[in-house]
mmCIF file of C-alpha atoms and ligand atoms in Angstrom:
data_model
loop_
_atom_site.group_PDB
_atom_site.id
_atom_site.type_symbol
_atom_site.label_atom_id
_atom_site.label_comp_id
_atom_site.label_asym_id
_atom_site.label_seq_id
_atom_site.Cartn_x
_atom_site.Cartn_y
_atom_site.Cartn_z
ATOM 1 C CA UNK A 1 -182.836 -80.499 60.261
ATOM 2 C CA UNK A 2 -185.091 -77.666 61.168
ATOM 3 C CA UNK A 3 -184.283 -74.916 63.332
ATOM 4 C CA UNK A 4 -186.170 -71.467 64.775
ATOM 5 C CA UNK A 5 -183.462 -69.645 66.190
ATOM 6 C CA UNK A 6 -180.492 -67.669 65.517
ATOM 7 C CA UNK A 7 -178.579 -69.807 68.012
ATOM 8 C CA UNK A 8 -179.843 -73.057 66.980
ATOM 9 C CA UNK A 9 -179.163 -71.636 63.562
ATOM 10 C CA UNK A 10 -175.357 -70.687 63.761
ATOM 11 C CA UNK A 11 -174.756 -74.078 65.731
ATOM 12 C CA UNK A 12 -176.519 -75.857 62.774
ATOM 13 C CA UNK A 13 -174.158 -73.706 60.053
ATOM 14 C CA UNK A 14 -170.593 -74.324 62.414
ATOM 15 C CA UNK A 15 -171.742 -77.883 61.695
ATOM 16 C CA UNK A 16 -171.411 -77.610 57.892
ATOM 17 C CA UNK A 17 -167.586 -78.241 56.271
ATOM 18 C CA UNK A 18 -167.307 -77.567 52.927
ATOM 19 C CA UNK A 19 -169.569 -75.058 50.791
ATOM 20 C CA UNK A 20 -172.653 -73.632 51.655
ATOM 21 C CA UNK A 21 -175.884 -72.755 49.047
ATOM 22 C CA UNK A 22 -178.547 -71.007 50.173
ATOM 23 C CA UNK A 23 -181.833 -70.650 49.190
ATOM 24 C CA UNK A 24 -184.150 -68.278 50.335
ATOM 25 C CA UNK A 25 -187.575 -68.329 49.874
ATOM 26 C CA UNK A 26 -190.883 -67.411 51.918
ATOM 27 C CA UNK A 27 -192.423 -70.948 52.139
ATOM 28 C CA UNK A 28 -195.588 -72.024 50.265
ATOM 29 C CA UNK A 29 -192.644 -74.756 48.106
ATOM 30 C CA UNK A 30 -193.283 -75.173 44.491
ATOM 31 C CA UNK A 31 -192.218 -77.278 41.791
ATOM 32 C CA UNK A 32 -189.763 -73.329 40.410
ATOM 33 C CA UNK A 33 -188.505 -73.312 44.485
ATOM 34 C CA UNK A 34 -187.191 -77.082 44.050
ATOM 35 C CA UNK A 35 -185.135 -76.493 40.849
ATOM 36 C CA UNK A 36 -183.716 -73.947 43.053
ATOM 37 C CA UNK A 37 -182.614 -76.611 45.229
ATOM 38 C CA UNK A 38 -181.658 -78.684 42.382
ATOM 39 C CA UNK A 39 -179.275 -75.952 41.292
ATOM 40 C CA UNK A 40 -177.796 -75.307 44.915
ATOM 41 C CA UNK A 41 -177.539 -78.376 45.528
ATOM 42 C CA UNK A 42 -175.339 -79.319 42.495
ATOM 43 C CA UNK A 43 -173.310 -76.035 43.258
ATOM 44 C CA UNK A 44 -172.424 -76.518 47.058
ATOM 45 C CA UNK A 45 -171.547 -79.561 49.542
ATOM 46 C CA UNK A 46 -174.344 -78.079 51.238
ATOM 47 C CA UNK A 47 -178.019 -76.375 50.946
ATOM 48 C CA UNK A 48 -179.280 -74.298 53.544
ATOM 49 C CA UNK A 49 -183.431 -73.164 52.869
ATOM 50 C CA UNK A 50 -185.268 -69.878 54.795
ATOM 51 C CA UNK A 51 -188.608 -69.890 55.137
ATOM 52 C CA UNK A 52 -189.138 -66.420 56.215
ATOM 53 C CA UNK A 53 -192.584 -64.583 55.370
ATOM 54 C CA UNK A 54 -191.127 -61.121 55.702
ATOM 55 C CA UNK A 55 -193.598 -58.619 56.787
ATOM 56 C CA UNK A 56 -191.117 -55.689 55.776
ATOM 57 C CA UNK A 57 -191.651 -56.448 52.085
ATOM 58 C CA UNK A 58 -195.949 -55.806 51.994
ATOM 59 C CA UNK A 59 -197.234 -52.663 52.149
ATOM 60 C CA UNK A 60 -200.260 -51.871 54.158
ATOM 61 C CA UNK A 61 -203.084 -53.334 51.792
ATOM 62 C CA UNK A 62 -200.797 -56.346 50.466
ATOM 63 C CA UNK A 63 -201.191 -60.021 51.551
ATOM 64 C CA UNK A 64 -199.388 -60.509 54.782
ATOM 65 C CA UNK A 65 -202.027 -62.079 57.031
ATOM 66 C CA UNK A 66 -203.246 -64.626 54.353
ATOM 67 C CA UNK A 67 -200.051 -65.282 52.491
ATOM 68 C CA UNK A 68 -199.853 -69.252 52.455
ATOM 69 C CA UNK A 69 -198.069 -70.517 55.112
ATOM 70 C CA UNK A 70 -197.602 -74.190 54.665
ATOM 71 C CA UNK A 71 -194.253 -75.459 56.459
ATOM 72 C CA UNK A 72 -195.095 -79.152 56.584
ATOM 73 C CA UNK A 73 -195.390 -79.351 53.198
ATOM 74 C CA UNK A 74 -192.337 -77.149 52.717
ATOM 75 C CA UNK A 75 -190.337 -79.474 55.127
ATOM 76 C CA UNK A 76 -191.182 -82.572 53.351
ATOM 77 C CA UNK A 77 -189.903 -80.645 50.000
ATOM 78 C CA UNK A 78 -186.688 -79.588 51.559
ATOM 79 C CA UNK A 79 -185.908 -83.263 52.815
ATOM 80 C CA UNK A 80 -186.679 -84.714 48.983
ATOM 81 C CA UNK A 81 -184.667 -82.150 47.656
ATOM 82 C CA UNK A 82 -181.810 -83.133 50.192
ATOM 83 C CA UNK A 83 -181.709 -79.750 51.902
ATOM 84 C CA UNK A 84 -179.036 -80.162 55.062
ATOM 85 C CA UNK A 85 -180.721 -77.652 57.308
ATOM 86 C CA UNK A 86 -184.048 -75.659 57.170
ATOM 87 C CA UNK A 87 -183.812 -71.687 58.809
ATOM 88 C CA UNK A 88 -188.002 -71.289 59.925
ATOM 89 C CA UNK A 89 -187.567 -68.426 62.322
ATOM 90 C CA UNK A 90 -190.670 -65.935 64.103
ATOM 91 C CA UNK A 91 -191.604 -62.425 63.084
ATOM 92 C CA UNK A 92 -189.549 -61.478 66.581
ATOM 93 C CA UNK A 93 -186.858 -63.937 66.191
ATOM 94 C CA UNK A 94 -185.772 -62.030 63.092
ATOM 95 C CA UNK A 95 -186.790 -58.920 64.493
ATOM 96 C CA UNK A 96 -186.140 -58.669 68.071
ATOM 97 C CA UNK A 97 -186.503 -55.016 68.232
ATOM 98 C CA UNK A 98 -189.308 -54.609 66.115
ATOM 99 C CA UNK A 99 -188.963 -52.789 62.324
ATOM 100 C CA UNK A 100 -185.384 -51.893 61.898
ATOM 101 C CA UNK A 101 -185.106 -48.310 62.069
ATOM 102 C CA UNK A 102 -182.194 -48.912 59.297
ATOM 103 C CA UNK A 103 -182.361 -50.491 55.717
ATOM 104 C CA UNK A 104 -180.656 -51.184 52.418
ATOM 105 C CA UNK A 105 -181.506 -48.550 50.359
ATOM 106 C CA UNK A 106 -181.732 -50.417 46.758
ATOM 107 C CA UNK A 107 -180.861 -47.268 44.796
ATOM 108 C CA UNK A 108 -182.524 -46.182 41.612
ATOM 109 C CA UNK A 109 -183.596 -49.092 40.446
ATOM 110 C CA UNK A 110 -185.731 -49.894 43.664
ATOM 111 C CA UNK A 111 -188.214 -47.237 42.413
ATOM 112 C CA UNK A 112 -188.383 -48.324 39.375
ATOM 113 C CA UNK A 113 -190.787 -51.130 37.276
ATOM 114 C CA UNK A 114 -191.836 -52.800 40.558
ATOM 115 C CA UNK A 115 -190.500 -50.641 43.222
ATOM 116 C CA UNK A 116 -192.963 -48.155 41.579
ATOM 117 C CA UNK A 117 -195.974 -49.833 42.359
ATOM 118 C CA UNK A 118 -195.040 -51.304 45.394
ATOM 119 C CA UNK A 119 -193.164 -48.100 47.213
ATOM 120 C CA UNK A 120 -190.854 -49.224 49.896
ATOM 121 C CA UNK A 121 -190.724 -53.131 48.909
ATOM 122 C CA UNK A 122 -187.249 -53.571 47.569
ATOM 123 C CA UNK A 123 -186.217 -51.870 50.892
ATOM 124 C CA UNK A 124 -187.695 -54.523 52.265
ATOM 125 C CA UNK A 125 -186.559 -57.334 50.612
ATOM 126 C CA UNK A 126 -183.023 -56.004 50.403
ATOM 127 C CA UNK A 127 -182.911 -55.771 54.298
ATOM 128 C CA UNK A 128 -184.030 -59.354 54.971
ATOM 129 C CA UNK A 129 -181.608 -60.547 52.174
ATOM 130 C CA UNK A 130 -178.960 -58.937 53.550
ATOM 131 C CA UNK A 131 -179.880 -60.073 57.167
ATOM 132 C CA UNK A 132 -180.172 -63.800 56.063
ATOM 133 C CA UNK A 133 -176.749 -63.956 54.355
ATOM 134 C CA UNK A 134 -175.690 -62.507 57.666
ATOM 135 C CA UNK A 135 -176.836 -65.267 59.517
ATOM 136 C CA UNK A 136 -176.452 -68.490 57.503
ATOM 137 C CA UNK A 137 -172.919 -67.094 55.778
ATOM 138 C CA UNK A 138 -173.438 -68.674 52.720
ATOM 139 C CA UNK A 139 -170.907 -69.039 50.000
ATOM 140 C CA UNK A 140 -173.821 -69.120 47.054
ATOM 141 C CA UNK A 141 -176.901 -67.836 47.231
ATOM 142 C CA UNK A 142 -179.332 -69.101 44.663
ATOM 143 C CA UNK A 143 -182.394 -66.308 43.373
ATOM 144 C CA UNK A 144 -184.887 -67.075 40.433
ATOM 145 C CA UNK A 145 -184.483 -65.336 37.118
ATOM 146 C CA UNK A 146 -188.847 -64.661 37.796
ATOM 147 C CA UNK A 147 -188.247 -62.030 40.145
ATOM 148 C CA UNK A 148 -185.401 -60.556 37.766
ATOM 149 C CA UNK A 149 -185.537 -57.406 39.204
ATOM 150 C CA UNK A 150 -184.782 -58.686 42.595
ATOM 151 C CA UNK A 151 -182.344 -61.005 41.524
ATOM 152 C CA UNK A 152 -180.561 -57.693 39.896
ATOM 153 C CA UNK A 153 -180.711 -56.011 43.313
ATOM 154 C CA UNK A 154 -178.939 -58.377 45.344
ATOM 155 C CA UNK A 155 -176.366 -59.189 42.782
ATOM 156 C CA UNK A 156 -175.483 -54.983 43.152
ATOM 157 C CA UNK A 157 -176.017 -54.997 46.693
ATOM 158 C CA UNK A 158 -173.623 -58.025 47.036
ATOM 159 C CA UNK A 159 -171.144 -55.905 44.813
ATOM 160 C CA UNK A 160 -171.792 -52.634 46.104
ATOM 161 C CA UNK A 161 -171.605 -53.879 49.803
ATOM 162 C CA UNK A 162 -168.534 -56.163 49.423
ATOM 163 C CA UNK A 163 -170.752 -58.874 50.803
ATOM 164 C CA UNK A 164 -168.534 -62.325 50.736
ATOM 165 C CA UNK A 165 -171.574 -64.159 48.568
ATOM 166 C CA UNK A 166 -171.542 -65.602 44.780
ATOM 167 C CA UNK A 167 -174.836 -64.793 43.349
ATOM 168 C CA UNK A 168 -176.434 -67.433 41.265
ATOM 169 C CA UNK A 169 -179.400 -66.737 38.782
ATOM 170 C CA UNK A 170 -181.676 -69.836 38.766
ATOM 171 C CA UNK A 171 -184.091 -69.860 35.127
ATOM 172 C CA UNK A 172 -188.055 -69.523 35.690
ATOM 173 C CA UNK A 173 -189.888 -72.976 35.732
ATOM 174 C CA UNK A 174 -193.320 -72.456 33.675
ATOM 175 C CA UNK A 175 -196.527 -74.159 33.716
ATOM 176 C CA UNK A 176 -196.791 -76.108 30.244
ATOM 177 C CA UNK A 177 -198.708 -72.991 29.325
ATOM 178 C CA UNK A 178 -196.414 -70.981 29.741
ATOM 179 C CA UNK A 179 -197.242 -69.797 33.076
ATOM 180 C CA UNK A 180 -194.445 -69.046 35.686
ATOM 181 C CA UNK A 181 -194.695 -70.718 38.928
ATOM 182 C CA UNK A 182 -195.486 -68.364 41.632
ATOM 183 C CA UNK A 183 -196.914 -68.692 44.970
ATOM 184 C CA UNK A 184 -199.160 -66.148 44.198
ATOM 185 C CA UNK A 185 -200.810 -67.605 41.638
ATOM 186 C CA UNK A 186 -203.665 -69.783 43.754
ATOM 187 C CA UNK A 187 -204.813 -65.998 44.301
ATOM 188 C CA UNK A 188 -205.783 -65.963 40.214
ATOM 189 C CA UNK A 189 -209.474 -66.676 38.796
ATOM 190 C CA UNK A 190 -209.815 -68.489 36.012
ATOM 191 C CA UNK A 191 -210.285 -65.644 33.894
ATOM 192 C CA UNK A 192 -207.217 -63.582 35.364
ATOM 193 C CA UNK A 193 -205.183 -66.638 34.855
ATOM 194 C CA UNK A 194 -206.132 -66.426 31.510
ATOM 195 C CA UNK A 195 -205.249 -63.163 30.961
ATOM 196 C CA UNK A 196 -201.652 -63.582 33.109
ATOM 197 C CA UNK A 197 -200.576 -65.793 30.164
ATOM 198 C CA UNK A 198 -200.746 -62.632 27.711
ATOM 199 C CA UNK A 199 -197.097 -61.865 29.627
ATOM 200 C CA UNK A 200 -195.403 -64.551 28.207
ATOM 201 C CA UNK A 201 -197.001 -65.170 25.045
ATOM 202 C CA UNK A 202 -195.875 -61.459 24.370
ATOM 203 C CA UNK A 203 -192.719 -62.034 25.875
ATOM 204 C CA UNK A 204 -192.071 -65.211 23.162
ATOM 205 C CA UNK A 205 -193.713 -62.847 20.436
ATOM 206 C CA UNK A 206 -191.303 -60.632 20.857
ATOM 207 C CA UNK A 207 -188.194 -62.589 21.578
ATOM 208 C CA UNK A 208 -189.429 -64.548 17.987
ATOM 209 C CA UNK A 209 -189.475 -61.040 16.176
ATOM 210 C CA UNK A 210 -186.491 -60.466 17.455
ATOM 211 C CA UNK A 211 -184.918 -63.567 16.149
ATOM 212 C CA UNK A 212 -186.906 -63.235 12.772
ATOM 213 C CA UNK A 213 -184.419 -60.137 12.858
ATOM 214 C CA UNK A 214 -187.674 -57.418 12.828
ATOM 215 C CA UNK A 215 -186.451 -53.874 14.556
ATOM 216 C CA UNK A 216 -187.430 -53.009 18.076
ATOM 217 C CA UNK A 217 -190.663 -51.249 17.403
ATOM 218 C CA UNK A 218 -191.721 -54.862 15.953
ATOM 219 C CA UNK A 219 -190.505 -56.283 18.903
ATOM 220 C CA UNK A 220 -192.438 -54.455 21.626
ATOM 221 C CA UNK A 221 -195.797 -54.432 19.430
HETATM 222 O O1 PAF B 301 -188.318 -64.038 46.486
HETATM 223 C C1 PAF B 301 -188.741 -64.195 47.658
HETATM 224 O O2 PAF B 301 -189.396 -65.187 47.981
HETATM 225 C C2 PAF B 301 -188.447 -63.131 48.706
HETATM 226 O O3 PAF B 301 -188.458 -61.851 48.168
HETATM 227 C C3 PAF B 301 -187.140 -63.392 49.483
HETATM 228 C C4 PAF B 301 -185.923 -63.311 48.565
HETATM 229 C C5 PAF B 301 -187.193 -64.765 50.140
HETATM 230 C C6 PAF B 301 -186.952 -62.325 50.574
HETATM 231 O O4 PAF B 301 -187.996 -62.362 51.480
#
């Protein structure tokens, strides 16, 4: 089932008995979203998908307008994947009043790594996770080990906040070359595909030094 609204929403989770997995997720459905609904769905009686595109996490020169928007597609991946109920509200159905004037502040780590190129963003996402878990009350909520930082956030805000929620890491699917699936990733040329692999070769390099027992500077060269 697919619903728009808060109220169709919150009549749509009343109508679910037993456990509840979310999984939240801006839409454009890959093969690394549906082992997220694998994992949910072997967690909870129940999986419950957003497709949100939320303009609070871009900043001003990011790629709001012509992020992929594809919610056919998206549907017919939630029904294969046996999702119970589908949560595709509007800009102003999630907010009514325009930008909230109040939002999570992630703390010290929100600056950091990512936060510190993308100023504001973990703000951002924080606020719309929070607001989500508000409205579909979830008893697991199921993130992606890709966006590790963001998975680390929630898991303290859900602490920190005393928000009623189980937190459940979900490993990265990768392309056979090693590639992680992102939505993002139709944006790459050949050539800065190409060079986007150099992450996780380095990232096996180093986890093989590691293993070969070599010392950290090894590692990180
Ligand atoms: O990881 C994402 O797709 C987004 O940051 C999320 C968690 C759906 C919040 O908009």
């Amino acid at each position: 089932m697919v619903v728009h609204t808060r109220a169709d929403l919150a009549a749509a989770r009343d109508g679910l008995k037993g456990t509840v997995g979310v999984v939240m997720t801006m839409g454009a459905l890959h093969s690394g979203h549906e082992t997220l609904l694998r994992a949910a769905r072997e967690r909870a009686d129940h999986v419950l998908v957003t497709v949100f595109v939320n303009p609070l996490q871009f900043g001003p020169n990011e790629d709001f307008d012509r992020y992929p928007r594809t919610l056919d597609a998206d549907l017919e991946i939630c029904r294969r994947a046996g999702a119970d109920v589908v949560f595709a509200p509007s800009v102003a159905e999630m907010y009514p009043d325009g930008q909230p004037r109040v939002r999570v502040n992630p703390g010290p780590l929100g600056e950091d790594l990512e936060g510190q190129s993308r100023p504001g963003f973990f703000h951002g996402v924080l606020t719309v996770v929070l607001k989500l878990l508000q409205l579909t009350r979830p008893d697991l909520a199921f993130f992606g080990e890709k966006d590790y930082q963001q998975l680390t956030l929630v898991r303290r805000m859900a602490r920190d906040l005393d928000v009623p929620v189980e937190v459940v890491g979900v490993p990265t699917v990768r392309e056979p070359d090693g590639l992680a699936l992102s939505s993002r990733n139709r944006y790459l040329s050949p050539a800065e595909r190409e060079a986007a692999l150099s992450l996780s070769a380095a990232l096996r390099a180093g986890a093989g030094a590691a293993d070969a027992g070599r010392d950290a500077g090894a590692v990180l060269a």
